Every structure is written in structure tokens, then in C-alpha cells.
PDB file of C-alpha atoms in Angstrom:
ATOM      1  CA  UNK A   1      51.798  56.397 -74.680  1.00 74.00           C
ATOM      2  CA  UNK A   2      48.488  55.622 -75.197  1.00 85.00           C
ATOM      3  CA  UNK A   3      46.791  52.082 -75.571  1.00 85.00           C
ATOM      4  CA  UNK A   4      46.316  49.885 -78.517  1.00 79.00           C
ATOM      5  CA  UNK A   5      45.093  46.834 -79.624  1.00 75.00           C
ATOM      6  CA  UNK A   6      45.557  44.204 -82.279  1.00 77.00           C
ATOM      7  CA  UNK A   7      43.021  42.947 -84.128  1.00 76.00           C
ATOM      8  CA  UNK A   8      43.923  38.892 -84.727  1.00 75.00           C
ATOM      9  CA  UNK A   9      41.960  37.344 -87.912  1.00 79.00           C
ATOM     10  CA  UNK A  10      42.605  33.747 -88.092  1.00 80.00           C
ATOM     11  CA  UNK A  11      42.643  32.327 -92.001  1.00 85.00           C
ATOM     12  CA  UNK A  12      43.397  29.015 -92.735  1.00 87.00           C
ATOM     13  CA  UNK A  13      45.516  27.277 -95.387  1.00 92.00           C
ATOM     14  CA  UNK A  14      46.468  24.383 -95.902  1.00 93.00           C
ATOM     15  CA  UNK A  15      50.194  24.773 -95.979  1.00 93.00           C
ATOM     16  CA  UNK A  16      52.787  27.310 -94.922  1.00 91.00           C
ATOM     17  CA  UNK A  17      53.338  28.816 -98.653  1.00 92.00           C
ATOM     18  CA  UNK A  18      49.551  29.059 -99.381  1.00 93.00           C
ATOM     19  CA  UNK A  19      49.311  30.347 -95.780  1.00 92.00           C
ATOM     20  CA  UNK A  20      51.880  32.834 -96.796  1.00 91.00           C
ATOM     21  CA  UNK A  21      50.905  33.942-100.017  1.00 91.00           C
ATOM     22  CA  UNK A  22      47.226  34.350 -98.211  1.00 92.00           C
ATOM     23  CA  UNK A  23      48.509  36.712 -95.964  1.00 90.00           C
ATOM     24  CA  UNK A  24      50.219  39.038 -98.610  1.00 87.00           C
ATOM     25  CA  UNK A  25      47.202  39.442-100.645  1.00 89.00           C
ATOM     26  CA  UNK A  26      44.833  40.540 -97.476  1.00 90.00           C
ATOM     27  CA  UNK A  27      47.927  42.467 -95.860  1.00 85.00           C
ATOM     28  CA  UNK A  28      48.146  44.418 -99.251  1.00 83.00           C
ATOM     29  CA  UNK A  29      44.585  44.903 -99.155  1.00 86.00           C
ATOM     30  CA  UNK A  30      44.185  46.811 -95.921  1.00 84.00           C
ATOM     31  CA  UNK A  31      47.286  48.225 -96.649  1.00 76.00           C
ATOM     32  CA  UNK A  32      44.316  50.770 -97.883  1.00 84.00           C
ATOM     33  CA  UNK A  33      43.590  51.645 -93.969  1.00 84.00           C
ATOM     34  CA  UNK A  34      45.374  54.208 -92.165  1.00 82.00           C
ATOM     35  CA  UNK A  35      45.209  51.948 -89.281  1.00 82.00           C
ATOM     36  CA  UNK A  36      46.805  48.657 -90.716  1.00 80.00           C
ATOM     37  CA  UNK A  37      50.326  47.739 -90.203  1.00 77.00           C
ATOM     38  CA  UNK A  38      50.962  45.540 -93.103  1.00 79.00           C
ATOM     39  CA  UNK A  39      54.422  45.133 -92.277  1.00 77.00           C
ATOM     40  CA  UNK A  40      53.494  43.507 -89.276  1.00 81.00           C
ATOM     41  CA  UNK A  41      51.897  40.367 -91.035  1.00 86.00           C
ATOM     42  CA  UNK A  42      53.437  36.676 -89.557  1.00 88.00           C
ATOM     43  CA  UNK A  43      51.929  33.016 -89.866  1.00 90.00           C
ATOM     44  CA  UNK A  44      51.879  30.410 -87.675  1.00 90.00           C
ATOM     45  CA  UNK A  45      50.704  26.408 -87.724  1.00 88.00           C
ATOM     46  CA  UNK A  46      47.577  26.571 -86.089  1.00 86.00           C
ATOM     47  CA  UNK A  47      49.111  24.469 -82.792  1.00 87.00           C
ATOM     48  CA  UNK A  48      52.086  26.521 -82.646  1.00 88.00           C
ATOM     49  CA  UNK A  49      50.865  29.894 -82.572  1.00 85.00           C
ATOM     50  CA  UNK A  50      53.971  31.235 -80.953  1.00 88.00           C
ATOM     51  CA  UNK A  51      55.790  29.925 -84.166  1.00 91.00           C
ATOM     52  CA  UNK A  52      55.546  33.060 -85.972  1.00 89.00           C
ATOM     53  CA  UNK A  53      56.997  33.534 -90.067  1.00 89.00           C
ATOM     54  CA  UNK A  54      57.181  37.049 -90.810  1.00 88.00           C
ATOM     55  CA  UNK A  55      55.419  37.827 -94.256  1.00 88.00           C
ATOM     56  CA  UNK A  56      57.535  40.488 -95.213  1.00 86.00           C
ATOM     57  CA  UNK A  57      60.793  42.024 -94.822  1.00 88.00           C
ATOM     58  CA  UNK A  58      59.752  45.385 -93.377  1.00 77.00           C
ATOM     59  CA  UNK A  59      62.888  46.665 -92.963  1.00 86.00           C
ATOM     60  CA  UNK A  60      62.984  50.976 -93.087  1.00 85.00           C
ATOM     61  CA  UNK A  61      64.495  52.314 -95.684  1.00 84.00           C
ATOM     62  CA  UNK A  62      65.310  56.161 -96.476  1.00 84.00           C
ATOM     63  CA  UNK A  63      62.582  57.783 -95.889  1.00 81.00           C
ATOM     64  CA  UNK A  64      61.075  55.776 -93.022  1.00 79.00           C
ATOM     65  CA  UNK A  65      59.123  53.919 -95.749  1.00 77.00           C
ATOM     66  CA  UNK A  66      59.080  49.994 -95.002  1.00 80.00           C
ATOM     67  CA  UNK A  67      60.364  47.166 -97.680  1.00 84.00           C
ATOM     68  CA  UNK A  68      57.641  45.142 -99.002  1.00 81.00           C
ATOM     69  CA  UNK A  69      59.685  42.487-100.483  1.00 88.00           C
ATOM     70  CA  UNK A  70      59.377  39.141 -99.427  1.00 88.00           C
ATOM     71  CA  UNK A  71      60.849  38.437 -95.642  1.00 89.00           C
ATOM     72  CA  UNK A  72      63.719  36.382 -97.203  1.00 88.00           C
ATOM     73  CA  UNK A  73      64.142  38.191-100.248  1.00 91.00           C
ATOM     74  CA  UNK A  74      67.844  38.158-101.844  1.00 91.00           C
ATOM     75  CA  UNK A  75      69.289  42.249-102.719  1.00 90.00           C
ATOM     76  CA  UNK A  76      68.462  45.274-101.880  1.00 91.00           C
ATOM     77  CA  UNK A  77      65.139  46.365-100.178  1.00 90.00           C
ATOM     78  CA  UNK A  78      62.354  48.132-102.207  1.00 85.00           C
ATOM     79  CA  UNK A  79      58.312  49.392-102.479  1.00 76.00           C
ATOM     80  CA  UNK A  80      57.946  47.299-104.996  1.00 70.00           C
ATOM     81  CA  UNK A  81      56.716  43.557-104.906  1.00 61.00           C
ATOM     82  CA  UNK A  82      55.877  40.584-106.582  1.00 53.00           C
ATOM     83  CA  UNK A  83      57.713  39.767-109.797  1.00 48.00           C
ATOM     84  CA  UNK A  84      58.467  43.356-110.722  1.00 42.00           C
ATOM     85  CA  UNK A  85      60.848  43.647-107.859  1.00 41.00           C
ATOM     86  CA  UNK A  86      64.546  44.034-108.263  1.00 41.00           C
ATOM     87  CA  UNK A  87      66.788  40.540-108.016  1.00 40.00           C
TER      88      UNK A  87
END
């Protein structure tokens, strides 16, 4: 396997929902990039960086595809997001 690296890019926000709702909207964005791993996105209080809250649910679904519903989100997993996404 070969090496890779993560590229960290601190934000700030002033609370844990804006800090979320950040993170979707620049994980979406460089969801453009072959090399991003949206999926991957967590948040964390700036003195508790080990205190990771995933972003989204990125669970696979058929097709090897990844969920981008909300981490928490309530039925079944989907591609879509936002308010157009099933209950």
C-alpha cells in the first residue's frame, strides 16, 4: 500500500451546528476533486480535537456509492441531501 496524507483545514464556527453545517457546504464543494473524501468530514471543539462528530452518514450502499445524508439521519440511506432527501 502506498502512502498518503491528509490534508487538515481548520475553520472556525462559533457553535457545533454552524460548525457542522460549515463543513457540509466545503465537503460538497471539493466533493468536485477526485482526491477528496467527503465522506470523511468530522468536527471537533477546538480544545478537544480528538472529539470528533462525523458530518455525514457515509454508509455504502449498492453500488459502493456512499450516503450523503446527514450522520444521524432517520430512514433509509440515499445520494440525495438537504431537504429533498427521503424522511
Amino acid at each position: 500500500m502506498r502512502e498518503r496524507f491528509v490534508i487538515h483545514l481548520p475553520a472556525v464556527a462559533g457553535d457545533l451546528a454552524g460548525a457542522v453545517r460549515l463543513a457540509r457546504v466545503v465537503a460538497r464543494w471539493s466533493g468536485v476533486l477526485a482526491s477528496a473524501d467527503p465522506g470523511g468530514t468530522t468536527v471537533s471543539a477546538e480544545d478537544a480535537q480528538g472529539v470528533r462528530h462525523r458530518v455525514f452518514c457515509d454508509l455504502r450502499m449498492v453500488g459502493g456509492r456512499r450516503c450523503l445524508r446527514r450522520a444521524d439521519h432517520d430512514g433509509p440511506c440515499s445520494r440525495v441531501t438537504g431537504r429533498y432527501a427521503s424522511p
